[in-house]
Amino acid sequence: MMTTDNIYAYALSKTLTKVSSPTTVGLYSSCQDRLDVILGQMEVYTNRESLRIEQKCHKRQKPRATKHSFTGLLALIGRLLFYTPVWTTENQNHHNVRFIYVNFSAWHFAGSDLLWAGIAIRLFHAMRMNFGKLHLALYRIAQYDEKDEIKEKVVKDGPNNWITKKVCCCPLWLFILTILVVPVILLIVLIVWDLPKAEVKPEEQETEAISGVGVLEGFFIASLGVPGVSVLRFAFQMAKNLIFTQDWNIKRGMDNDRISSQLGFMNEVRKEIWFLTQFIKFMEVFERRRIRIMLKITNLDRCSPKKIVAVLDAMNILLSDQESPVLSILAVNPNVLLEKVKFAESCFCKEDRAHSLLNRIVTLAFTVPPMCENLKRSLFHSLTNSSGLCVDSLLRRGTHRRKTSLIDLSVVDIGQSKESNPLLNINTETLDVKEDELEKMIQRILSNGEKKLNKYMLDDAISMKRMINSVWVTLIIMKFLKTEFPDPEHTAAWVVLANQWPCRFSWILQCVEDEKQRAAIDQRNMSADNSKTLWEVFSESREELYVMRAQIEDLLEQDGDPEVFEALLKDDDFEFTLKNLEIFQVTMVNLDQSIRRELALIRGTSRLEDSGWMRTIAPLPITTLMKMTTDDICKEMKRMKLEGKYIETVKEHNLNGSALVFGDVNDLKTLLGMTFGEWATFKLHFLSFVSPHRPQYENMPPFSSRNPLSKFFHHAPHNYSSTPSLC
């Protein structure tokens, strides 16, 4: 079934209007062109979704316009100067939403030692462009107080969203108006209506007139003294904040080695981010809508490992405040990013390793599915049929080339696939689902999952949030593709399986794919195997996974409790069958495909296609070898035309497949007593899985002294000096 990036972009956009902030989306793809297209389309769809939500809202809840009129500007200035927002249940849960887009290309800031500070600079610049310097400066002077960070936020019930600032129990606006107006009125009264005076001599009248004017001047100056000083102080602070902006202060700190090397520099930047958060909260109350900052981080995989880790840590520190309105989208090639993080200097413990670091930050993983063959063929056709002049001009405009070519390809692909999937033969403006129906279904699925999946889920908020977000995306994609499980409530179970055990689940997927390839080579029909369960697939291949454990240690560390994994696969409440697996794979965007590719590389699936070599001395798959009896080993040795004395030795010592896999290679070589050439042939065919750089199982206890599979699949104390287990 063929899909387009429009579907994925819309599903992500729809989900981001529902999730709570802060949220970090891991948008993964090895093709930068597709990432650029999806990010661009997401802006279109989020704006459309915001407009649709506002059109449905009640007239009383209509938000203010984003571009303020003259009266709207005066109202905002009045709120900033004379009022304080009240946090109520209503204004903290607005249904309307507005998105502000911030583009952060890490490659543009790669020359700086403090790459993470570029995120803050881009955020401040976007705020100035969307709200203006004047509003930010007024808020800092009239509303912002650093002490509010340590105060407990109180949410009240009631319709009133604003309270007036007061001075001596008097509203501030009335107090200022009184100070400005009363002296002027008194002055006018004294000038126009003189107080009655006693008779005086003519020579004394001139002196009294002069002294009267002096008294009036003194009274006027005295009455305006305090307000005048306040006005001057206010004007000075306004000028200071308009000239010395937040990003200017950060750049100055970055240029000064003494300041940037101090421990508290990131804390100062964090305070500025918190200032932006509070300003956004103020504007949410004023505009009567949620405001979300969509921070798109790109080209991070092109930077050095040290800077990549610094940016990921900064995202975790600066943008993870509970009140943060930031929705971060980390658009990267996961293969490159993870490999670079492995070489970072700061990775000392398990939690600092590549996958663990991302799992602590990312709350919604979205892996763009690979292109199908028809899509690749269409892309190649569109590129080869372009004229030389067009290609040259597109190459000179790299970014434009990527976006336009793939967008055009998406349109072509929709037209070509209308027979196989009528859903995709639609205009992008009609991409919509029934909101109420979708929300009810997701709430029902999550409610059902809370009851049945509670014992299988991890007990941390990030993993739960990741599961909820993944369910949203998966259900939206399923709706557009018109595909769903026989029981839609099982969707959450599949999402949990992929989220909490990505390595073991990827292993099952790879085993299923390899079996399909073998069936195609042998011209077997696999339709009868659709009822086969994932537990059966895992049980048949778990020995092979155990043998590979030393090579995939970093992948296995991502998985949760192995016993819980087995219990979930065996649970009769969920239908984990190959038939349902095919349904889920179409919408499986929450699983990192790089894990499966690495497992495929280690397993050596590419050898399956070379059937001629496979029939001679090609390495046996380890799954096949472990199931072989002593007689099977002898038949293989006869087919390889090895001498009969070696076959008799195998029979005499009862060497079966398990003995070859778990036995010591050097002991086996001594036992058989083969020549070098014969041993090379025997080892290539039967023992190809043994690494040439080290013994077969370094520091591994004898096979007969314990049951390795029970130790492997159940909890045991972790001994870091021995070969790592899968637990």
XYZ file of C-alpha atoms in Angstrom:
727
model
C 0.000 0.000 0.000
C 1.463 3.320 -1.049
C 1.221 6.516 0.959
C 2.529 10.034 0.479
C 4.318 12.474 2.749
C 1.161 14.596 2.773
C -0.498 11.979 4.948
C 2.408 11.886 7.393
C 2.649 15.673 7.574
C -1.077 15.995 8.232
C -1.060 13.258 10.876
C 1.786 14.982 12.720
C 0.100 18.380 12.433
C -3.199 17.037 13.724
C -1.436 15.385 16.653
C 0.493 18.526 17.604
C -2.755 20.454 17.993
C -3.877 17.895 20.592
C -0.760 17.114 22.620
C 0.293 19.097 25.656
C 3.459 21.149 25.711
C 6.364 20.814 26.019
C 6.716 18.032 23.477
C 9.751 16.894 21.501
C 9.104 15.128 18.205
C 11.835 12.967 16.736
C 11.248 13.180 12.967
C 13.567 10.551 11.514
C 14.483 9.860 7.912
C 17.667 9.153 5.984
C 16.417 11.427 3.179
C 16.832 15.115 4.020
C 14.614 16.049 1.074
C 11.625 14.278 2.592
C 12.245 15.895 5.964
C 12.229 19.337 4.338
C 8.992 18.587 2.507
C 7.214 17.260 5.591
C 8.324 20.229 7.718
C 7.085 22.661 5.078
C 3.734 20.922 4.729
C 3.283 20.798 8.478
C 3.128 24.608 8.586
C 0.313 24.568 6.047
C -1.685 21.903 7.862
C -1.233 23.329 11.370
C -2.429 26.750 10.162
C -5.434 25.142 8.501
C -6.220 23.142 11.608
C -5.959 26.258 13.787
C -8.337 28.129 11.489
C -10.805 25.238 11.482
C -10.823 25.104 15.293
C -11.423 28.854 15.592
C -14.302 28.734 13.124
C -16.063 26.089 15.240
C -15.674 27.890 18.568
C -18.442 29.826 20.323
C -18.766 33.526 19.555
C -17.987 34.465 23.156
C -14.742 32.468 22.943
C -13.629 34.011 19.651
C -9.918 34.871 19.913
C -8.467 38.258 19.067
C -6.817 38.851 15.727
C -3.102 38.072 15.583
C -2.442 41.388 13.818
C -3.687 44.037 16.201
C -5.607 47.084 15.001
C -5.003 50.518 16.552
C -7.651 49.923 19.219
C -6.313 46.432 19.818
C -2.818 47.850 20.280
C -4.090 50.375 22.817
C -5.963 47.609 24.646
C -2.786 45.478 24.811
C -0.703 48.399 26.116
C -3.377 49.108 28.720
C -3.373 45.485 29.866
C 0.420 45.477 30.056
C 0.617 48.674 32.125
C -2.406 48.587 34.408
C -3.630 44.983 34.712
C -2.390 41.602 35.880
C -3.662 38.348 34.328
C -5.563 35.877 36.480
C -4.844 32.204 35.802
C -8.231 30.524 35.568
C -9.305 27.061 34.514
C -10.858 28.529 31.371
C -7.917 30.558 30.078
C -5.480 27.728 30.853
C -7.432 25.279 28.679
C -8.293 27.224 25.543
C -9.347 25.077 22.608
C -8.107 27.593 20.042
C -4.431 27.434 19.145
C -1.917 29.549 17.271
C 1.478 28.346 16.029
C 4.688 30.359 15.771
C 7.354 28.745 13.611
C 11.030 28.961 14.479
C 13.663 27.455 12.190
C 16.970 26.483 13.765
C 19.568 25.071 11.393
C 22.359 23.787 13.624
C 24.788 23.947 10.719
C 24.498 27.758 10.658
C 25.719 27.934 14.270
C 28.235 25.080 14.036
C 31.188 27.472 14.203
C 30.302 28.502 17.756
C 31.510 26.589 20.794
C 28.087 27.187 22.377
C 25.875 25.813 19.631
C 22.957 25.358 22.018
C 22.812 29.121 22.669
C 21.746 29.536 19.040
C 18.395 27.985 19.956
C 17.727 30.799 22.427
C 18.832 33.442 19.911
C 16.455 32.092 17.264
C 13.586 31.993 19.778
C 14.115 35.638 20.805
C 14.340 36.730 17.180
C 11.077 34.945 16.337
C 9.308 36.562 19.308
C 10.386 40.028 18.189
C 9.211 39.333 14.648
C 5.796 38.070 15.802
C 5.039 40.397 18.735
C 7.404 43.350 18.357
C 10.115 44.854 20.534
C 7.695 47.274 22.188
C 5.475 44.562 23.660
C 8.425 42.555 24.984
C 9.987 45.662 26.552
C 6.688 46.744 28.142
C 6.124 43.277 29.566
C 9.601 43.125 31.105
C 9.138 46.519 32.804
C 5.487 46.359 33.833
C 4.773 42.622 34.360
C 7.914 40.520 34.693
C 9.195 39.549 38.124
C 11.955 36.960 38.576
C 10.500 36.001 41.968
C 7.401 34.594 40.250
C 9.474 31.584 39.199
C 9.671 30.298 42.758
C 6.094 31.215 43.632
C 3.372 28.643 43.380
C 1.025 29.221 40.472
C -2.590 29.416 41.645
C -5.368 28.586 39.185
C -8.755 30.018 40.120
C -12.298 29.467 38.953
C -14.298 32.374 37.622
C -15.003 34.434 34.517
C -12.651 37.311 35.376
C -9.314 37.044 33.539
C -7.806 40.360 34.702
C -7.350 42.293 37.932
C -6.203 45.888 38.127
C -2.899 46.813 39.696
C -3.456 48.844 42.852
C -1.561 51.490 44.834
C -2.875 52.136 48.341
C -6.103 50.266 47.542
C -6.575 52.507 44.533
C -6.443 51.250 40.945
C -3.128 52.167 39.362
C -4.714 53.758 36.329
C -6.913 55.958 38.587
C -3.958 56.839 40.813
C -1.830 57.973 37.861
C -4.747 59.841 36.351
C -5.314 61.614 39.667
C -1.663 62.648 39.980
C -1.655 64.046 36.461
C -5.074 65.723 36.453
C -5.507 67.125 39.974
C -2.475 69.510 39.897
C -3.572 70.836 36.523
C -7.103 71.483 37.802
C -5.805 73.226 40.940
C -3.488 75.359 38.864
C -6.317 76.426 36.591
C -8.495 77.209 39.582
C -5.804 79.347 41.218
C -5.117 81.234 38.024
C -8.708 81.875 37.002
C -10.256 82.433 40.395
C -8.026 84.360 42.809
C -8.700 83.919 46.503
C -10.164 87.086 48.257
C -7.435 89.305 49.649
C -7.343 92.188 52.184
C -6.502 95.708 51.043
C -2.846 96.296 50.606
C -0.719 99.198 49.692
C 0.172 99.690 46.023
C 3.904 99.098 46.649
C 3.115 95.739 48.315
C 0.901 94.470 45.436
C 3.817 93.893 43.098
C 5.750 91.929 45.726
C 2.706 89.736 46.506
C 2.076 89.069 42.819
C 5.652 87.863 42.358
C 5.487 85.676 45.460
C 2.095 84.271 44.344
C 3.532 83.210 41.005
C 6.491 81.587 42.807
C 4.152 79.655 45.104
C 2.119 78.421 42.145
C 5.238 77.344 40.276
C 6.572 75.570 43.355
C 3.282 73.815 43.958
C 3.074 72.709 40.308
C 6.642 71.407 40.221
C 6.202 69.626 43.560
C 3.004 67.978 42.413
C 4.673 66.735 39.239
C 7.960 65.747 40.881
C 7.175 62.127 41.818
C 5.323 61.290 38.567
C 8.042 63.028 36.581
C 10.777 60.914 38.124
C 8.721 57.781 37.528
C 8.170 58.732 33.885
C 11.884 59.356 33.384
C 12.742 56.015 34.994
C 10.174 54.241 32.827
C 11.524 55.918 29.668
C 15.093 54.956 30.572
C 14.164 51.302 31.103
C 12.202 51.236 27.850
C 15.154 52.619 25.903
C 17.509 50.150 27.580
C 15.322 47.139 26.734
C 14.721 48.291 23.177
C 18.446 48.746 22.521
C 19.912 45.860 24.543
C 17.683 42.922 23.590
C 17.867 39.393 24.972
C 19.715 37.913 22.012
C 22.184 40.816 22.091
C 22.972 40.013 25.719
C 23.468 36.320 24.893
C 25.766 37.106 21.974
C 27.810 39.385 24.200
C 28.099 36.601 26.783
C 29.160 34.110 24.096
C 31.855 36.457 22.784
C 33.239 36.963 26.283
C 35.196 33.829 27.212
C 35.165 34.741 30.890
C 31.362 34.923 30.972
C 30.570 31.975 28.659
C 32.848 29.659 30.643
C 31.047 30.404 33.889
C 28.790 27.773 35.365
C 25.814 30.111 35.526
C 25.755 31.180 31.881
C 23.241 28.500 30.881
C 21.173 29.421 33.924
C 21.029 33.028 32.715
C 19.890 31.828 29.309
C 17.325 29.608 31.008
C 15.938 32.646 32.856
C 15.505 34.446 29.545
C 13.667 31.424 28.144
C 11.433 31.478 31.213
C 10.770 35.189 30.562
C 9.568 34.266 27.054
C 7.381 31.537 28.535
C 5.692 33.988 30.888
C 5.193 36.494 28.074
C 3.521 33.783 25.981
C 1.248 32.950 28.929
C 0.258 36.623 29.170
C -0.500 36.795 25.441
C -2.566 33.609 25.666
C -4.877 35.261 28.170
C -5.064 38.428 26.059
C -5.657 36.690 22.716
C -7.927 33.988 24.227
C -6.039 31.104 22.577
C -3.162 28.733 23.175
C 0.126 29.821 21.617
C 2.600 27.141 20.652
C 6.137 27.689 19.385
C 7.078 25.060 16.802
C 10.866 24.878 16.945
C 12.243 22.985 13.925
C 15.808 21.783 14.524
C 17.521 20.604 11.339
C 21.016 19.639 10.162
C 22.075 18.646 13.667
C 23.498 15.391 12.304
C 26.059 17.442 10.322
C 27.697 18.805 13.482
C 30.419 17.310 15.643
C 29.488 14.752 18.361
C 30.286 17.133 21.208
C 27.997 19.833 19.852
C 25.217 17.361 19.115
C 25.182 16.204 22.732
C 25.280 19.840 23.910
C 22.198 20.697 21.836
C 20.308 17.611 23.070
C 21.168 18.495 26.664
C 20.085 22.096 26.093
C 16.744 20.899 24.733
C 16.332 18.810 27.840
C 17.249 21.696 30.167
C 15.986 24.858 28.472
C 12.830 23.638 26.754
C 11.451 21.065 29.194
C 9.882 23.382 31.764
C 6.351 22.277 32.620
C 4.898 25.581 31.425
C 7.029 25.790 28.277
C 4.935 26.367 25.119
C 7.640 24.912 22.843
C 6.966 21.964 20.521
C 10.422 20.899 19.349
C 10.828 18.902 16.132
C 14.202 17.187 15.829
C 14.460 16.394 12.096
C 17.559 14.266 11.617
C 18.998 11.163 10.047
C 18.929 8.787 13.044
C 21.723 6.550 11.752
C 24.217 9.406 11.502
C 23.094 11.064 14.738
C 23.317 7.916 16.834
C 26.717 6.947 15.460
C 28.113 10.395 16.249
C 26.701 10.452 19.773
C 28.469 7.137 20.448
C 31.796 8.930 19.973
C 30.928 11.909 22.179
C 33.313 12.521 25.058
C 30.565 12.910 27.667
C 28.999 9.454 27.242
C 30.144 7.761 30.441
C 27.159 5.698 31.545
C 24.266 3.803 30.009
C 21.917 6.796 30.296
C 24.333 8.937 28.241
C 24.443 6.569 25.298
C 22.824 7.451 22.017
C 19.458 5.709 22.221
C 19.019 6.357 25.941
C 19.779 10.042 25.477
C 17.152 10.389 22.757
C 14.588 8.401 24.727
C 14.939 10.826 27.642
C 14.154 13.764 25.366
C 11.829 12.581 22.588
C 8.167 12.208 23.553
C 6.931 11.359 20.048
C 9.128 9.339 17.698
C 8.064 9.529 14.048
C 10.101 7.513 11.547
C 9.184 8.351 7.954
C 8.555 5.024 6.188
C 10.955 4.270 3.313
C 9.929 4.941 -0.273
C 8.188 2.114 -2.029
C 9.521 0.946 -5.400
C 6.864 2.822 -7.393
C 7.738 6.049 -5.595
C 11.450 5.561 -6.232
C 10.793 4.833 -9.880
C 8.679 7.978 -10.188
C 11.375 10.053 -8.496
C 14.052 8.696 -10.830
C 11.786 9.315 -13.822
C 11.096 12.921 -12.770
C 14.822 13.593 -12.360
C 15.996 11.981 -15.591
C 13.326 13.666 -17.732
C 14.220 17.182 -16.560
C 15.888 19.395 -19.152
C 19.551 20.309 -18.686
C 18.738 23.967 -18.097
C 16.108 23.093 -15.535
C 18.401 20.697 -13.721
C 21.215 23.242 -13.626
C 18.945 25.922 -12.220
C 17.520 23.525 -9.659
C 20.974 22.435 -8.574
C 21.911 26.058 -8.005
C 18.875 26.387 -5.774
C 19.464 23.304 -3.636
C 16.678 23.748 -1.137
C 14.115 24.739 -3.741
C 15.121 21.748 -5.839
C 14.516 19.306 -3.043
C 11.136 20.643 -2.041
C 9.667 21.163 -5.481
C 10.819 17.860 -6.919
C 9.395 15.806 -4.101
C 6.160 17.790 -3.868
C 5.631 17.329 -7.600
C 6.492 13.668 -7.199
C 3.917 13.325 -4.434
C 1.230 14.696 -6.735
C 2.288 12.341 -9.545
C 2.341 9.425 -7.138
C -1.196 10.113 -5.989
C -2.436 10.050 -9.539
C -0.626 6.799 -10.330
C -1.917 5.011 -7.268
C -5.583 5.856 -7.482
C -6.508 2.329 -8.545
C -4.647 0.581 -5.722
C -5.704 3.041 -3.070
C -8.577 5.393 -3.956
C -8.071 7.320 -0.748
C -4.894 8.904 -2.066
C -6.636 10.293 -5.141
C -7.741 13.367 -3.199
C -6.890 16.997 -3.027
C -4.738 17.955 -0.061
C -7.391 20.448 1.032
C -9.768 17.553 1.732
C -7.395 15.883 4.197
C -9.646 15.888 7.215
C -11.309 13.445 9.537
C -14.368 13.627 11.715
C -12.992 15.281 14.814
C -15.561 14.046 17.311
C -15.476 10.497 16.016
C -11.675 10.380 16.118
C -11.430 11.814 19.639
C -14.019 9.390 20.984
C -12.188 6.445 19.426
C -8.819 7.513 20.832
C -10.274 8.129 24.281
C -11.855 4.688 24.186
C -8.586 3.081 23.099
C -6.573 4.892 25.777
C -9.157 4.093 28.432
C -9.103 0.442 27.456
C -5.303 0.491 27.395
C -5.205 2.000 30.868
C -7.028 -1.047 32.191
C -5.401 -3.832 30.183
C -1.923 -2.429 29.462
C -1.222 -0.885 32.844
C 0.851 -3.872 33.990
C 2.997 -3.744 30.844
C 3.734 -0.007 30.743
C 6.729 1.730 32.261
C 6.183 3.900 35.317
C 7.602 7.165 33.975
C 5.699 10.088 32.495
C 7.811 10.398 29.329
C 7.091 6.850 28.146
C 3.374 7.284 28.885
C 3.302 10.568 27.000
C 5.156 8.928 24.120
C 2.557 6.163 23.995
C -0.391 8.580 23.982
C 1.145 10.714 21.228
C 1.992 7.631 19.141
C -1.581 6.378 19.412
C -2.837 9.712 18.073
C -0.530 9.614 15.043
C -1.160 5.941 14.320
C -4.955 6.282 14.435
C -4.951 9.336 12.151
C -2.819 7.567 9.531
C -5.035 4.488 9.768
C -8.114 6.615 9.187
C -6.701 8.034 5.950
C -5.453 4.685 4.704
C -8.806 3.106 5.614
C -7.082 0.306 7.447
C -7.483 -0.777 11.043
C -7.213 -3.819 13.263
C -10.190 -6.141 13.559
C -10.425 -4.707 17.073
C -9.194 -1.057 16.991
C -8.657 -1.122 20.750
C -5.614 -3.334 20.161
C -3.777 -0.391 18.582
C -2.394 0.778 21.913
C -0.905 -2.670 22.593
C 1.034 -2.621 19.311
C 2.250 0.902 20.062
C 3.471 -0.158 23.517
C 5.228 -3.159 21.994
C 7.166 -0.965 19.550
C 7.866 1.800 22.077
C 9.131 -0.258 25.009
C 10.880 -3.146 23.226
C 12.170 -1.674 19.947
C 15.059 -4.147 19.586
C 13.108 -7.352 20.218
C 10.176 -6.126 18.128
C 12.538 -5.165 15.284
C 14.086 -8.623 15.572
C 10.663 -10.226 15.073
C 10.032 -8.005 12.047
C 13.364 -8.971 10.541
C 12.741 -12.677 11.103
C 9.349 -12.387 9.400
C 10.894 -10.535 6.453
C 13.682 -13.119 6.103
C 11.154 -15.918 6.137
C 9.224 -14.201 3.350
C 12.421 -13.920 1.324
C 13.167 -17.606 1.831
C 9.607 -18.483 0.836
C 9.984 -16.430 -2.345
C 13.263 -18.210 -3.178
C 11.765 -21.623 -2.483
C 8.507 -20.598 -4.228
C 6.434 -21.373 -1.148
C 3.081 -19.799 -0.306
C 3.047 -18.066 3.092
C -0.625 -17.115 3.136
C -1.340 -20.020 5.474
C 1.073 -18.590 8.046
C -0.938 -15.396 8.659
C -2.431 -16.888 11.806
C 1.029 -17.509 13.246
C 1.659 -15.474 16.392
C 4.602 -13.218 17.111
C 5.384 -15.326 20.159
C 5.902 -18.352 17.914
C 8.238 -16.349 15.674
C 10.214 -15.117 18.671
C 10.407 -18.565 20.245
C 11.864 -20.046 17.057
C 14.581 -17.389 16.772
C 15.420 -16.503 20.370
C 18.526 -18.762 20.391
C 19.954 -16.854 17.461
C 19.280 -13.559 19.200
C 21.065 -14.864 22.256
C 24.161 -15.707 20.219
C 24.170 -12.197 18.725
C 23.795 -10.436 22.067
C 27.401 -9.204 22.277
C 27.110 -7.462 18.897
C 23.839 -5.685 19.684
C 24.407 -4.732 23.296
C 23.590 -1.048 22.742
C 20.353 -1.983 20.940
C 19.202 -4.375 23.646
C 19.727 -1.728 26.306
C 16.726 0.144 24.886
C 14.346 -2.685 25.735
C 12.398 -2.996 28.927
C 11.921 -6.039 31.114
C 12.247 -9.241 28.977
C 9.734 -11.195 31.083
C 7.134 -8.446 30.619
C 7.788 -8.586 26.864
C 7.117 -12.320 26.810
C 4.003 -11.909 28.934
C 2.638 -9.258 26.565
C 3.272 -11.429 23.497
C 1.439 -14.340 25.159
C -1.496 -12.204 26.339
C -4.704 -13.583 24.827
C -6.408 -10.180 25.047
C -4.318 -8.903 22.110
C -4.043 -10.567 18.724
C -0.325 -10.399 17.936
C -0.482 -12.322 14.659
C 1.324 -11.967 11.334
C -1.919 -10.818 9.733
C -2.279 -7.915 12.155
C 1.446 -7.223 11.856
C 0.979 -6.431 8.169
C -1.755 -3.952 9.104
C 0.386 -2.253 11.743
C 3.521 -2.051 9.580
C 1.828 0.378 7.199
C 1.360 2.898 10.021
C 4.324 1.912 12.192
C 6.006 5.314 12.477
C 6.983 5.065 16.154
C 9.701 2.437 15.594
C 13.246 3.444 14.642
C 13.980 1.572 11.412
C 17.738 1.930 11.906
C 17.552 -0.818 14.558
C 16.067 -3.230 12.090
C 18.641 -2.343 9.437
C 21.473 -3.033 11.856
C 19.958 -6.365 12.825
C 19.554 -7.249 9.152
C 23.180 -6.379 8.496
C 24.377 -8.594 11.329
C 22.092 -11.444 10.355
C 23.334 -11.387 6.792
C 20.061 -11.420 4.873
C 21.830 -10.365 1.685
C 23.296 -13.867 1.355
C 19.862 -15.356 0.676
C 19.728 -14.124 -2.881
C 22.951 -15.875 -3.943
C 21.336 -19.280 -4.169
C 24.122 -20.856 -6.270
C 26.751 -20.221 -3.596
C 24.336 -21.252 -0.870
C 24.220 -24.765 -2.315
C 27.978 -25.323 -1.941
C 29.851 -24.173 1.187
C 27.955 -20.961 2.076
C 27.530 -20.304 5.830
C 24.518 -21.952 7.388
C 22.016 -19.626 9.110
C 22.482 -20.004 12.839
C 18.784 -20.790 13.314
C 19.136 -23.751 10.944
C 22.394 -24.885 12.526
C 21.004 -24.952 16.082
C 18.150 -27.238 15.012
C 20.436 -29.758 13.290
C 20.955 -33.198 14.811
C 24.172 -35.235 14.690
C 22.911 -37.051 11.593
C 22.177 -33.737 9.892
C 25.738 -32.607 10.593
C 27.102 -35.807 9.118
C 24.974 -35.451 5.955
C 26.258 -31.918 5.444
C 29.851 -33.106 5.867
C 29.272 -35.867 3.308
C 27.843 -33.320 0.880
C 30.940 -31.190 1.406
C 33.050 -34.301 0.584
C 34.946 -34.286 3.868
C 36.770 -37.474 4.873
C 34.884 -40.224 6.643
C 37.113 -40.176 9.723
C 35.850 -36.683 10.572
C 32.255 -37.881 10.235
C 32.988 -40.796 12.558
C 34.455 -38.349 15.119
C 31.265 -36.285 14.984
C 29.143 -39.404 15.574
C 31.419 -40.671 18.332
C 31.201 -37.429 20.339
C 27.544 -36.751 19.449
C 28.223 -33.280 18.022
C 24.892 -31.673 17.106
C 24.082 -28.108 16.089
C 23.865 -26.783 19.662
C 27.258 -28.276 20.460
C 28.827 -26.479 17.489
C 27.189 -23.162 18.449
C 27.936 -23.166 22.154
C 31.129 -25.253 22.216
C 34.645 -23.846 22.225
C 36.070 -23.441 18.713
C 39.643 -24.322 19.682
C 38.527 -27.502 21.446
C 36.467 -28.494 18.392
C 39.413 -27.897 16.069
C 41.657 -30.098 18.215
C 39.006 -32.804 18.443
C 38.469 -33.090 14.677
C 42.173 -32.909 13.784
C 41.548 -31.507 10.299
C 44.125 -30.048 7.971
C 44.155 -26.273 7.610
C 42.253 -26.326 4.318
C 39.635 -28.750 5.592
C 39.190 -26.752 8.797
C 38.778 -23.512 6.835
C 36.002 -25.101 4.760
C 34.318 -26.633 7.826
C 34.496 -23.365 9.785
C 33.152 -21.294 6.885
C 30.113 -23.531 6.549
C 29.283 -24.301 10.181
C 30.956 -21.585 12.286
C 30.752 -18.418 10.189
C 29.036 -16.518 13.044
C 32.231 -16.636 15.149
C 34.081 -13.316 15.150
C 37.628 -13.672 13.684
C 38.962 -11.153 16.208
C 38.072 -12.939 19.464
C 37.067 -16.315 20.902
C 33.541 -17.528 20.254
C 32.171 -16.764 23.750
C 34.632 -14.804 25.763
C 34.418 -15.455 29.524
C 31.266 -17.531 29.036
C 30.594 -20.363 31.549
C 30.460 -23.930 30.161
C 27.203 -24.798 28.462
C 26.646 -27.909 30.555
C 26.852 -26.005 33.842
C 23.719 -24.008 33.301
C 20.799 -23.386 31.008
C 21.834 -20.263 29.044
C 18.388 -19.547 27.715
C 16.774 -19.345 31.144
C 19.588 -17.094 32.322
C 19.270 -15.034 29.186
C 15.534 -14.465 29.323
C 15.163 -13.920 33.053
C 16.572 -11.412 35.480
C 20.092 -11.953 36.792
C 22.589 -9.656 38.521
C 24.393 -7.628 35.898
C 28.107 -8.429 35.801
C 29.830 -5.761 33.730
C 33.024 -7.784 33.499
C 31.343 -10.659 31.687
C 29.547 -10.954 28.405
C 26.400 -8.781 28.634
C 23.060 -10.472 28.801
C 19.819 -9.443 27.179
C 18.165 -8.491 30.452
